[in-house]
Every structure is written in C-alpha cells, then in structure tokens.
Short mmCIF file of C-alpha atoms and ligand atoms in Angstrom, two decimals:
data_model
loop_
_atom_site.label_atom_id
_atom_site.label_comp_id
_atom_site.label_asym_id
_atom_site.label_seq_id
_atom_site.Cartn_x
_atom_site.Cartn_y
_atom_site.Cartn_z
CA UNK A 27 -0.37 -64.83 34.14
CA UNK A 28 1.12 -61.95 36.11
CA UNK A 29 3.84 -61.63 33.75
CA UNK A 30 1.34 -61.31 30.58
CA UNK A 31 -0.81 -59.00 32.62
CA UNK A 32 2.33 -56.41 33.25
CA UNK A 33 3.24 -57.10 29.54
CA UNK A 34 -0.08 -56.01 28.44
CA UNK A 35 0.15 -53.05 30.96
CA UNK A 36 3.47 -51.85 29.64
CA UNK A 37 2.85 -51.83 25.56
CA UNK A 38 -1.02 -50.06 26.82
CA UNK A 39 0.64 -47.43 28.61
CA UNK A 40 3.54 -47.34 26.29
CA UNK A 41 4.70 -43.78 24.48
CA UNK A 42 5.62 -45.13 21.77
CA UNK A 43 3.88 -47.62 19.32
CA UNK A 44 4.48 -51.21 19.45
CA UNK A 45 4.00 -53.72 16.60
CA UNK A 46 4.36 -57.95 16.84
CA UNK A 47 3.98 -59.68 14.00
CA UNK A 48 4.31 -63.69 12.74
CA UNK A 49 6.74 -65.20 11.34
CA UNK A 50 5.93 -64.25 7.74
CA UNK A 51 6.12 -60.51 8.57
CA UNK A 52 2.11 -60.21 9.07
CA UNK A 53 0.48 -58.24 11.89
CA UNK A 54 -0.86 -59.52 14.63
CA UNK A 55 -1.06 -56.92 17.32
CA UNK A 56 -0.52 -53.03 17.72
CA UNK A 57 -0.28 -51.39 20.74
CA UNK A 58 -2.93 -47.87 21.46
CA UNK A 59 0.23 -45.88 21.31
CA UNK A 60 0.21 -47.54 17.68
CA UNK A 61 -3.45 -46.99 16.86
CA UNK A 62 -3.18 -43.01 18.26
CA UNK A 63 -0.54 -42.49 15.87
CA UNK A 64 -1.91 -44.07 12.36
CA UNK A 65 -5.20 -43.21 12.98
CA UNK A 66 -6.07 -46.73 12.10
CA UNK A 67 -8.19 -49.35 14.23
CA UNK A 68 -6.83 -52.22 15.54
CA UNK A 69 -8.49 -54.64 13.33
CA UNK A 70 -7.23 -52.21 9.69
CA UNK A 71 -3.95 -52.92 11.14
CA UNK A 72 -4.00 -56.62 11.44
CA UNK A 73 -2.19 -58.89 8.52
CA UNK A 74 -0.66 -56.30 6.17
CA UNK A 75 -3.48 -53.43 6.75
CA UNK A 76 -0.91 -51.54 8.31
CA UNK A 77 0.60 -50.17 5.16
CA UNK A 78 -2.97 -48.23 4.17
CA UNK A 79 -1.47 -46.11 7.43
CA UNK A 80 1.96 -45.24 5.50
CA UNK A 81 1.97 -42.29 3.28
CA UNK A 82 1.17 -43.08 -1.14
CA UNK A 83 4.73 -41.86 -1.53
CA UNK A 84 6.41 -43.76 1.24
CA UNK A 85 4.88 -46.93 0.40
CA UNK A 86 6.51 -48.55 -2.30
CA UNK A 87 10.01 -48.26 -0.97
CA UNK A 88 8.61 -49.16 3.25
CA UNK A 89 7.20 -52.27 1.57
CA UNK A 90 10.13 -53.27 -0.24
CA UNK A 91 12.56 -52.90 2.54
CA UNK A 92 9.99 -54.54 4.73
CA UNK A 93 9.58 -57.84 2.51
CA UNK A 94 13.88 -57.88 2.34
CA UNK A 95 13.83 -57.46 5.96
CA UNK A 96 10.89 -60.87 6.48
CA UNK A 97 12.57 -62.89 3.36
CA UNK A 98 16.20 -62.12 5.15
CA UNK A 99 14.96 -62.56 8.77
CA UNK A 100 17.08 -59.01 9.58
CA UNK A 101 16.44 -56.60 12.04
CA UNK A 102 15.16 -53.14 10.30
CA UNK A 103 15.24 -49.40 10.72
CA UNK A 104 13.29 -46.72 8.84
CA UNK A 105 11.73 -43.47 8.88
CA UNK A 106 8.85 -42.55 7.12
CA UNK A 107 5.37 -40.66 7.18
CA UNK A 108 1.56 -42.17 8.50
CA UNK A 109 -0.84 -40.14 6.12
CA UNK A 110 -3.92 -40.26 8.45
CA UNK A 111 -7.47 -40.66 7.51
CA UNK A 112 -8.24 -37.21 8.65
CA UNK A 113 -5.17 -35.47 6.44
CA UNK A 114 -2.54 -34.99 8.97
CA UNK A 115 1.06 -36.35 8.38
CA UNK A 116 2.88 -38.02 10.95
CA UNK A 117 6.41 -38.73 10.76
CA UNK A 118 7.66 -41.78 12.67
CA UNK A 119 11.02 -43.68 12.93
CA UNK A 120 10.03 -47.46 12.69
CA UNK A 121 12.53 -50.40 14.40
CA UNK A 122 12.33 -54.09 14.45
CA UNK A 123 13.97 -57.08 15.10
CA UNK A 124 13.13 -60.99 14.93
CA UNK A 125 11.62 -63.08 17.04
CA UNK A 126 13.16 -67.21 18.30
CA UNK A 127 12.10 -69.98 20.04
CA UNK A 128 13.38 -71.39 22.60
CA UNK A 129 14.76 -74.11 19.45
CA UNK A 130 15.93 -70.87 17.79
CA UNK A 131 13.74 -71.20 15.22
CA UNK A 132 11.95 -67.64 14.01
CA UNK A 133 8.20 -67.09 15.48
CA UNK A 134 7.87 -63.12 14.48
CA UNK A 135 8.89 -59.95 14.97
CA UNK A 136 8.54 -56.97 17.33
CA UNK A 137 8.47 -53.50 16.45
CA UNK A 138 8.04 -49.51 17.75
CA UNK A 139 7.33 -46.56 15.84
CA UNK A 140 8.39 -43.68 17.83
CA UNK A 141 6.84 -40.18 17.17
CA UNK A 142 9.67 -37.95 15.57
CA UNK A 143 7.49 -35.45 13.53
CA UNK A 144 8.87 -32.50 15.83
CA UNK A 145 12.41 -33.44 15.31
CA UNK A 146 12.13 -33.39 11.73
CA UNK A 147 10.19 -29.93 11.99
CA UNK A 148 13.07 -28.53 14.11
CA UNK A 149 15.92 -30.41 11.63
CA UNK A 150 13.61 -28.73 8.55
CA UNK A 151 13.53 -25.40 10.62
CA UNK A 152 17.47 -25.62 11.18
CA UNK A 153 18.51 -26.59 7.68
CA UNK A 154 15.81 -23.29 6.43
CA UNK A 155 17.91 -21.41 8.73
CA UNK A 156 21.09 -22.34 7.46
CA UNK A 157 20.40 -21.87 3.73
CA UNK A 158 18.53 -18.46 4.60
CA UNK A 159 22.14 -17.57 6.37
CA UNK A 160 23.90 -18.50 3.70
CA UNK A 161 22.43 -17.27 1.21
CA UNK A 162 22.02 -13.93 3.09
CA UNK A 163 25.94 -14.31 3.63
CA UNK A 164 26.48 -14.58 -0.41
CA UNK A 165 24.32 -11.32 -0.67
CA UNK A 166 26.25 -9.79 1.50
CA UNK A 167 29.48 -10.25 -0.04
CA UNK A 168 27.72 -9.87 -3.72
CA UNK A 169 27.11 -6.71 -2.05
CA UNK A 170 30.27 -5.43 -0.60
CA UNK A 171 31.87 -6.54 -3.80
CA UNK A 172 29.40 -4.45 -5.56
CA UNK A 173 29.49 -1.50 -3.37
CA UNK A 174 32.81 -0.72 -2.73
CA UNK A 175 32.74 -0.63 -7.38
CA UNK A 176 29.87 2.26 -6.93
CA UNK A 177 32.07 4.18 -4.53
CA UNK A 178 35.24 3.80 -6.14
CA UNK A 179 33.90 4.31 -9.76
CA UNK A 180 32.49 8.43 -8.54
CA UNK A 181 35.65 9.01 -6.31
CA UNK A 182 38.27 7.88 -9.07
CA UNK A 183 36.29 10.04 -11.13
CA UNK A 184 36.00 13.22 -8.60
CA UNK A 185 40.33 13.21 -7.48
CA UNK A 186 41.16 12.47 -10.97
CA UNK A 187 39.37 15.35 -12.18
CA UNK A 188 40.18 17.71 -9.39
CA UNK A 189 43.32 17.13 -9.99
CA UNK A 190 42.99 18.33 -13.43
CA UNK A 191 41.46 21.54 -12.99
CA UNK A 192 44.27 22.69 -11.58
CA UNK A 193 46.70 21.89 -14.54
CA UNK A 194 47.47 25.11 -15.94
CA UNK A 195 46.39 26.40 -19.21
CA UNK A 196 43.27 24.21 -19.25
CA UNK A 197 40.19 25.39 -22.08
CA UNK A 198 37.23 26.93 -20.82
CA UNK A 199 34.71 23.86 -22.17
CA UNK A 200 37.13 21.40 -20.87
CA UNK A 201 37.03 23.03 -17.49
CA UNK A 202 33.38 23.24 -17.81
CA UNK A 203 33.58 19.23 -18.93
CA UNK A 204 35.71 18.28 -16.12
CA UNK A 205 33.39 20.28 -13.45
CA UNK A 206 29.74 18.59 -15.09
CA UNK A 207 31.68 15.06 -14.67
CA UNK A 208 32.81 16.14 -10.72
CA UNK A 209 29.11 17.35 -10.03
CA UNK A 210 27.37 13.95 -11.55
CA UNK A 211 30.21 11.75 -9.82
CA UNK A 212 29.58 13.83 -6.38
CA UNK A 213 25.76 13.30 -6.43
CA UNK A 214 25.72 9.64 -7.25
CA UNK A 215 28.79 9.29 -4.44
CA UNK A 216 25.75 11.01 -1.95
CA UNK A 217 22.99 8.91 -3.33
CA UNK A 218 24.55 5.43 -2.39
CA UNK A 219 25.97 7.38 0.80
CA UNK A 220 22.22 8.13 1.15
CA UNK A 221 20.77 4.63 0.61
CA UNK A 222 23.17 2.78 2.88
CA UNK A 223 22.43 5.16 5.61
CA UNK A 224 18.54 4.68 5.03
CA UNK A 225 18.77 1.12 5.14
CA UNK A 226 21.06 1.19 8.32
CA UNK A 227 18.01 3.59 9.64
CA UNK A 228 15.23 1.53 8.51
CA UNK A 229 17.32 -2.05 9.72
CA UNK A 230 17.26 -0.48 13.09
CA UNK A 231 14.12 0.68 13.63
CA UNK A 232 15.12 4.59 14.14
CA UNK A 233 13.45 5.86 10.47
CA UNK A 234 10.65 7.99 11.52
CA UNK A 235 7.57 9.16 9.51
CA UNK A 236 6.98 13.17 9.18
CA UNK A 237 3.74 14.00 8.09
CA UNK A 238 3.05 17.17 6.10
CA UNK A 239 0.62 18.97 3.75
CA UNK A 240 1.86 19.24 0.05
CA UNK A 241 0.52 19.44 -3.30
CA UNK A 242 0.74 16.03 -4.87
CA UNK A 243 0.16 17.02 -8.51
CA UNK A 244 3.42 20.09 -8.22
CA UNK A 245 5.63 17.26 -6.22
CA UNK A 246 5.34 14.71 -8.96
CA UNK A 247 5.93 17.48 -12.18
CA UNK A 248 8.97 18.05 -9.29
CA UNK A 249 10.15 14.47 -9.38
CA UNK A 250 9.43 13.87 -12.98
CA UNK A 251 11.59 16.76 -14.11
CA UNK A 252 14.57 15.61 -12.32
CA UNK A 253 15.17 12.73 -14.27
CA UNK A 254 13.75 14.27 -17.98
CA UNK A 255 17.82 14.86 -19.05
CA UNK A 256 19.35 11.87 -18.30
CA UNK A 257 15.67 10.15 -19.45
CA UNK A 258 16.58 11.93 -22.66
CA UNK A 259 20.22 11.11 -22.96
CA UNK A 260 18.73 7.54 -23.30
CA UNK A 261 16.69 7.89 -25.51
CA UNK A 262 13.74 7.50 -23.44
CA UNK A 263 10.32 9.48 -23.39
CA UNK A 264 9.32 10.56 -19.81
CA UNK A 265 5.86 11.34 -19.26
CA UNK A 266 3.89 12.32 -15.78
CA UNK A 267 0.22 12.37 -15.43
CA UNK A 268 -1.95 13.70 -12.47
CA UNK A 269 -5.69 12.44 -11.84
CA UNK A 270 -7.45 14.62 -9.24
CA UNK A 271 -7.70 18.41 -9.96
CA UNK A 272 -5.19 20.20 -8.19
CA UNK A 273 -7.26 21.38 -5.29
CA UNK A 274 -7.95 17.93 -4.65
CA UNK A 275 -4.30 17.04 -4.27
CA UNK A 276 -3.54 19.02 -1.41
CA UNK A 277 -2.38 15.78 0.44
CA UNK A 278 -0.70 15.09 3.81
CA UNK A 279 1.93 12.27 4.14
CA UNK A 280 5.57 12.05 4.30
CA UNK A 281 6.64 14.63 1.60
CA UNK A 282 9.99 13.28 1.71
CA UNK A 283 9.76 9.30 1.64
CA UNK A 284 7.29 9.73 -1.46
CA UNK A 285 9.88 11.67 -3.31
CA UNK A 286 12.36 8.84 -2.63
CA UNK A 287 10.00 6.11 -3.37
CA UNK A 288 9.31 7.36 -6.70
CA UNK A 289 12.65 8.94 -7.81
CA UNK A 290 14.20 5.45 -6.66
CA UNK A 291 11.22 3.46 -8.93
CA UNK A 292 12.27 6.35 -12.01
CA UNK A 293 15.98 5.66 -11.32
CA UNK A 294 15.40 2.26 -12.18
CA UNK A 295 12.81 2.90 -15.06
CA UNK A 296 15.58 5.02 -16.66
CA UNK A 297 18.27 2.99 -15.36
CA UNK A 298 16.39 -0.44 -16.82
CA UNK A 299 15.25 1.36 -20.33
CA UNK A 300 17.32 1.90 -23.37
CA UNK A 301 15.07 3.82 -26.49
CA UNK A 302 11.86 3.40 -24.73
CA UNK A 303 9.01 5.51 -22.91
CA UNK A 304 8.30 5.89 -19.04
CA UNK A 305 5.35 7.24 -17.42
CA UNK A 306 4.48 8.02 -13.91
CA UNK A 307 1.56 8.89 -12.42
CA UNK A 308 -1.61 7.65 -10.25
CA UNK A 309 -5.09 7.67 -9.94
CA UNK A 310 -7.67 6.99 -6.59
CA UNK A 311 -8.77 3.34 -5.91
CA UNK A 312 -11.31 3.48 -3.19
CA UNK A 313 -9.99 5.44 -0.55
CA UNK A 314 -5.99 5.44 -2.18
CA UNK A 315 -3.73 6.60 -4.29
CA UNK A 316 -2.57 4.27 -6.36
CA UNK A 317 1.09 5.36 -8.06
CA UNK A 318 2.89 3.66 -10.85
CA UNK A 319 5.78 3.94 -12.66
CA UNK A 320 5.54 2.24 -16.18
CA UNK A 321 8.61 1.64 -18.55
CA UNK A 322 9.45 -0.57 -21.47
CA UNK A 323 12.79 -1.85 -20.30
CA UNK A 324 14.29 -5.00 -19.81
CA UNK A 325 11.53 -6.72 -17.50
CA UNK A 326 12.22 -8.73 -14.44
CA UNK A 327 12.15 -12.54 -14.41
CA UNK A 328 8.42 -13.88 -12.98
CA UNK A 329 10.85 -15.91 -10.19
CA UNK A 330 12.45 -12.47 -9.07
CA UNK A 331 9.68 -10.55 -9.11
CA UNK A 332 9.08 -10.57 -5.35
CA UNK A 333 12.91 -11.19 -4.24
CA UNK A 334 13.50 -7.70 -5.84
CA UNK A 335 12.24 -5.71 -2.97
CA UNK A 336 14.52 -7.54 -0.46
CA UNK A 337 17.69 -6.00 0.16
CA UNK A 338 20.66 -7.14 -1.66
CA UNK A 339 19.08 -8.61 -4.45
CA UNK A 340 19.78 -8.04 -8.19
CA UNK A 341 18.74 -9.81 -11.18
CA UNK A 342 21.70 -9.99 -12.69
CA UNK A 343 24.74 -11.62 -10.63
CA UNK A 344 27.68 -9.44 -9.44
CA UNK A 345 30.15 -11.04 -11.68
CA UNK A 346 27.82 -9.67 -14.87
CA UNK A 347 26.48 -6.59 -13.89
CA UNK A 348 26.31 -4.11 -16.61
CA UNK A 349 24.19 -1.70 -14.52
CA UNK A 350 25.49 0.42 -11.28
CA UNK A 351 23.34 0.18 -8.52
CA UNK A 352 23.76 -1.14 -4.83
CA UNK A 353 20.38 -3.14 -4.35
CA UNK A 354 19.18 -1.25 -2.00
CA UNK A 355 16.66 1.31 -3.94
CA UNK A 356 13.89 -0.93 -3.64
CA UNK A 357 14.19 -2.44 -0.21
CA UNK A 358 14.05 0.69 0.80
CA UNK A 359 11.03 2.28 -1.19
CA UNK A 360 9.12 -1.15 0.03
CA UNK A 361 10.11 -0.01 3.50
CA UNK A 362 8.50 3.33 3.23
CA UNK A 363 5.63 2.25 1.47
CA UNK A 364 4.61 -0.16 4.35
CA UNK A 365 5.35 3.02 6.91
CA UNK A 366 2.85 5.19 4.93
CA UNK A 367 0.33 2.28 4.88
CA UNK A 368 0.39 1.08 1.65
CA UNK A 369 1.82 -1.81 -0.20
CA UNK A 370 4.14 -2.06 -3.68
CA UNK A 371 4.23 -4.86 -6.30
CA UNK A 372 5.44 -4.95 -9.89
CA UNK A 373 4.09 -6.58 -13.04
CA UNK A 374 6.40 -7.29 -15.70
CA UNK A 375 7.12 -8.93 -18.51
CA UNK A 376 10.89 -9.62 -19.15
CA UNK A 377 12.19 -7.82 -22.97
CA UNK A 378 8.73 -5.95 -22.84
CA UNK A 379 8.62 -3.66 -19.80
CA UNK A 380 7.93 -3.38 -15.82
CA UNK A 381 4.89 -1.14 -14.18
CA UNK A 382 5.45 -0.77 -10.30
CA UNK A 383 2.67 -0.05 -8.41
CA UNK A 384 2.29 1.24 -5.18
CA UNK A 385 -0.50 2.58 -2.79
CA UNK A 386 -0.83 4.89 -0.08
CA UNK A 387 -3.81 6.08 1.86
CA UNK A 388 -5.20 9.16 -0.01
CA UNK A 389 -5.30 11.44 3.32
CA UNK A 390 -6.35 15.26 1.86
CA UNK A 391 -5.82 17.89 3.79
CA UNK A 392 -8.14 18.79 6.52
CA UNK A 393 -8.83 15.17 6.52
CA UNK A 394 -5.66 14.13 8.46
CA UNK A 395 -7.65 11.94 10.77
CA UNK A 396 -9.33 9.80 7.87
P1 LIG B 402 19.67 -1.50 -7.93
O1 LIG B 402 20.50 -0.49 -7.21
O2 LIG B 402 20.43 -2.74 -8.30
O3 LIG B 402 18.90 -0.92 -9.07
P2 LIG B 402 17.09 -1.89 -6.65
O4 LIG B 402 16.76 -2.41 -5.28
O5 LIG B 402 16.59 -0.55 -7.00
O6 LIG B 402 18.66 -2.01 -6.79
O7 LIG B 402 16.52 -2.94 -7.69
C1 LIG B 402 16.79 -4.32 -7.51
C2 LIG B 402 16.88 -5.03 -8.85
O8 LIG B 402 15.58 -5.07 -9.45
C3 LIG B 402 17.77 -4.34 -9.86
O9 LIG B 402 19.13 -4.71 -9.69
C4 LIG B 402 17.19 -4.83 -11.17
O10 LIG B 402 17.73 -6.11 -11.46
C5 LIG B 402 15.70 -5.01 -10.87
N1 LIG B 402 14.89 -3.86 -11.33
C6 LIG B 402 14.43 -2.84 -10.57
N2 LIG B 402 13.69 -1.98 -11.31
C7 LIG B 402 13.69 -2.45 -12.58
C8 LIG B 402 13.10 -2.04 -13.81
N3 LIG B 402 12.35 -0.92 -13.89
N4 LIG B 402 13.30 -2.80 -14.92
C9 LIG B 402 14.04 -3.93 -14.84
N5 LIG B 402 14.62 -4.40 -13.71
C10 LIG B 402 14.45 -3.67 -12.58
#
C-alpha cells in the first residue's frame, strides 16, 4: 500500500509525462505531467485516444511505428509534435519499453514524453544561424571575387593609358581618347572607393545625417543631367519630372544622401536598361515625398525583390555577371532612406521594367520641426 501510494506520488509530481498501457499497446493511465502537455483529459487519453493529441502530420507514421513496436513487443523511441486543442504545438520526445510478469510473460508497457520543444527551438535557431553564416560567407567571397574585377578593370585601364600618353608622337584625338578613357576609369575607381567606405560607415554606426535647406526641383534637374550622356549612349530616354511649384520645394533634409540615393537608383536604371526610357521624379503622399525611379530594363525576379537591398546581393551570380557593379548601391540607398525616415521598395516585372520607390518626410523649409 505504501509502495503504490509513493508510486502514485512520484508519476503526480513527475516533470515529465508518464504513459502505462496493456498488453495490446492500449492506454490505461497518463500521468498530469501527461495531461498538461497534450491538453487532453484523462479519460480522451484512455485506449487509443491518445493519438487525437499527436499532430495530423505526425500521425500516420507515430501510429505505424507504434503498432510495429506492440506487434514486435520492442522498446520504442520517437519524437514528434502534440497539436493541442487550443492551437499550440508541443514537441515531445516519446520512450517506451515492455512490461513482464513475474512468468515473463508481457502485461504492458510504460512510457514518458519529455518536453523538448525548447531544444528544438534552440537546434532550429542554431541551424538558421549557420545557414545565415554561410550564406553570408558565400556573399562575401562572391563579393571579394567581384570587387577586386571592378578595381582592377579602372586601374588596368588608368596605368595602361598613362603610360601611353607619354609615348612620343601621339595624335591630338588619340590623346584626347586616351585622357576621356583615364577620366571615366578614375571616377568609377572613386565611386566603388566611395561605396565601400559608406558601407564600412553605415556597418559601424559612424554615418551621420546633415540636414540642410535646398531646392528639391534644381537638385533633381542636377542629378538627372548627370547621367543624360551615358543614358544616351544606351540608347535610353531619360526624363525628370517635378510636382510642387518650385517655391514649394524649398526642402530641408540631407542634401547629400538624397543625391546618392537617387544617382545610385539611376545608375542602376541605366545600368539595367538597354534601348529603353527612364524617368525620375516624385509627387506628395500625405505628408511625403514620394520619389521613383522608373525604367524598362531587365526586371528583377519576384523572389529577389526584397534580397536586393541587402548588401552583397546580385541577381545574377558572380560566375555570370555581365554587369559591373559591387552590390553595394542599394544597401546603401536603403540605409539612408531609413536615416531620413522613409522607406524604399521596388515593383517589377522581370523583361518589362523596375519602378523604385522611396519616401521621405516632406519637411519645407521653415517647417524644420514638422
Ligand atoms: P550593383 O552594384 O550590383 O548594381 P546594387 O545594390 O545597386 O548593386 O543592386 C543589386 C542588384 O539589384 C543588382 O546587381 C541587380 O541585379 C539588381 N538591380 C538593381 N537595380 C536594378 C534595375 N533597375 N533593374 C534590374 N535589376 C536591378
């Protein structure tokens, strides 16, 4: 009697769930620790209720393995999930091994079901972590890869045609050539100089908004006209259009991350378009400015469309690149958008065209508090 009264004390009081069953695999008892953990009474349990506790898509395997482990008389190890009547998922590890007589002859079985749904949370955290670190590994050398092309490709160019300019005897349009190619090779040398230092500022927290007052309709004929040539030289039509009258677009932000957020979005319009048309502009939503930059390139996969804004990341692969670039322009233009207070997306449709959007609070001047 004492001995089944501490019995009964110990599977009560129990952490972990406790199962006995007949010799034909049916239930006859569950422990609380068991009823806590399915969600199920003690009477559902009983006989082979237990299995309306195990999740619809654990079932049919649980049940097989179960009836091989009765029919077999083995001992058995599983885990699997307890969908419970209010939703939640549990995820237990199940044991259990026969039961003799003192004739040896098989009377039931005994089972636990031990809690492991943290473990598998931490094990499903870990494994995120891993791929995540991989994968951010493979960017990385994607990137270097990548990278250390851009720099070469503009510093080949700039020695080999320093070098010669100085040959003697050299034609006046070839030394004019020679110089053009120098100048273009020198700037895009300074632009990915440029973006990896901005992402090395942004990455470490040190990139600083500076706030001024600007006209918003002259800075974006500014920006526009930078890339109209090389717009032109393929065979693109680049358009701009302002919306508020130009007294109105007296603005104050950061003069100089806007300019970089939408030359970087134009780079990549012009960069992304062969015989098409681009237009920037914007227009006021509520109490923003809403930009865009519209083109009729080459689109962007609906599965890339948000991976494109983190750094690194390219459509195509590094091993089929036909297109310079570093991967960076966009991380970085997301970056400033979210330090002026806005937010960026892009709708696209791949072989028909991108439009990047973007907003920013529309602050005009004199109303640098709003
Ligand atoms: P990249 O230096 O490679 O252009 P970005 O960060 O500016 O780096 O852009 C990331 C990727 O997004 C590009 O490599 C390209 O695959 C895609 N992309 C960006 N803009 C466009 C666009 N206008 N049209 C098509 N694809 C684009």
């Amino acid at each position: 009697m004492q001995e089944t009264n501490a019995l009964r004390a110990f599977t009560d009081f129990a952490p972990v769930g406790i199962i006995s069953t007949d010799y034909k695999g049916k239930t006859l008892y569950v422990n609380p620790c068991w009823i806590k953990l399915s969600g199920l009474s003690f009477n559902d349990a009983l006989g082979d209720g237990w299995m309306k506790a195990v999740h619809p898509d654990d079932l049919p395997w649980l049940k097989a393995r179960w009836e091989e482990t009765v029919s077999a008389c083995k001992t058995y190890s599983a885990e699997y999930r307890f969908l419970r009547p209010d939703g939640s998922v549990v995820w237990v590890m199940g044991n259990s091994t026969p039961q003799f007589n003192d004739s040896d002859e098989l009377i039931g079985y005994i089972g636990t079901i031990t809690d492991i749904t943290e473990n598998k949370e931490i094990l499903k955290d870990l494994i995120d972590a891993k791929e995540k670190a991989e994968e951010s590994d493979r960017l990385k050398t994607a990137f270097l890869n990548n990278i250390s092309h851009e720099i070469r490709t503009p510093l080949n160019a700039i020695t080999g045609f320093c070098a010669f300019l100085s040959e003697p005897g050299l034609s006046h349009e070839k030394r004019e050539s020679f110089t053009k190619i120098i100048i273009e090779s020198s700037d895009q040398l300074l632009l990915i100089i440029t973006d990896i230092i901005n992402i090395a500022a942004i990455e470490s927290g040190h990139e600083k908004v500076c706030e001024k007052e600007f006209n918003l309709n002259s800075m974006i004929k500014m920006v526009t006209g930078r890339f109209v040539s090389r717009a032109r030289e393929q065979y693109n039509i680049l358009r701009y259009k302002t919306f508020l009258p130009d007294e109105e677009a007296e603005i104050f932000t950061d003069r100089t991350k806007l300019v970089q957020i939408l030359s970087n979005l134009l780079n990549n319009s012009v960069k992304y378009t062969q015989k098409g048309g681009i237009n920037i502009g914007y227009s006021l939503k509520d109490s923003n400015l809403e930009f865009y930059v519209k083109d009729t390139g080459m689109g962007i996969p609906e599965n890339l469309k948000n991976q494109i804004f983190e750094v690194f990341r390219q459509v195509e692969s590094s091993d089929t690149r036909n297109y310079g670039g570093s991967g960076l322009g966009l991380a970085i233009s997301k970056a400033y958008v979210e330090m002026l207070g806005g937010k960026i997306w892009v709708d696209s449709e791949p072989g028909k065209g991108s439009t990047f959007y973007f907003t920013i609070p529309y602050r005009k001047t004199g109303n640098q508090q709003l």
